[in-house]
């Protein structure tokens, strides 16, 4: 199967590069969705549904004989708000937008899977090809679910993958349980009392409050969380003042994120962070509030049987030496987690290339590019999962 797909990889690569040249941000992927839907119709899929959660697409392909089982395969389509620094011929044509995470490649892999399976319907039951908008921080997976995804397209299992620079090309990493962390973005607003910097006795300094919140918040990790659990609290944007040297401002603002792998740890950390924010401010005579931004992602958790099934298929396809089933979880986040909360399934990492080699530039980097050589491997994995699940 891989060899047959490799013979057509120039075609798959052309699709990928066309998508890369025309990146679209979350819920704006109209051109990409049209491209996908037109291809699916061209190949004679039984149904093609568009406009799900604004720009989502679902292709329906039925096998040789009826069967109640159905498998979902998912790819994300959105780009990042980033200026591309590459100068190759397929670089982004749109300033400030770039496929810097490889969603163009994920879309090409799922298209290649649909192309192959439409010609070789050697399975029984139904495959749903789910092309999702807005993975990058906007929760497109949840939006599709809210728009009736799994009521309209009931899946027994669901699979997805992500390319990963730093993993050898075409190697696969996966594990049971949490593979990627939850992500909660928060804002902290501090209200204090400003004045002349030479007269601190008349002030409530928001910078002092802010500094102590930052320091105290780290005790949530060191003193409220078990050493056997993972919890990361990062402050990423800190602001107070207007550029003066002798004026203490009235307020301060902080932004940050919390990442964990365990729902109980996540909830406890959020509760403690709120206590730290409010009580630290009160200690200094100020007020402070914590706001958790919408679009927080739960941890991406692979269901045990789905993991075992996917690991076995990957090993049959590539050999055990190319499949790592004991990888460490990643502290990045992924909104496929919402789908895994609804349907049993598995998320896999597909090696894009080692650092210093083709495909080795990290995602979310203006020099990143998807490695087209892994498209046949990803497509063969998806197709193998389908044919094995839907015998």
XYZ file of N, CA and C in Angstrom, residues 175 178-181 230 261 327-331:
36
model
N 1.164 6.521 22.581
C 1.120 5.928 23.908
C -0.320 5.866 24.371
N -2.868 9.880 28.431
C -2.602 11.253 27.987
C -1.373 11.330 27.079
N -1.550 11.870 25.891
C -0.443 12.089 24.960
C -0.072 13.564 24.885
N -1.066 14.443 25.017
C -0.814 15.881 24.989
C -1.575 16.541 26.139
N -1.093 17.684 26.553
C -1.602 18.330 27.760
C -2.874 19.125 27.502
N 2.183 16.189 36.410
C 2.765 17.308 35.667
C 1.838 18.508 35.747
N -1.854 17.131 32.560
C -2.321 15.928 31.872
C -3.482 15.256 32.593
N 6.678 6.568 24.247
C 7.116 7.959 24.189
C 6.581 8.742 25.388
N 7.272 9.802 25.724
C 6.782 10.703 26.762
C 5.651 11.561 26.198
N 4.697 11.952 27.026
C 3.655 12.868 26.542
C 4.252 14.236 26.242
N 3.554 15.009 25.425
C 3.992 16.343 25.051
C 3.174 17.379 25.808
N 3.821 18.489 26.175
C 3.110 19.529 26.922
C 2.339 20.478 26.018
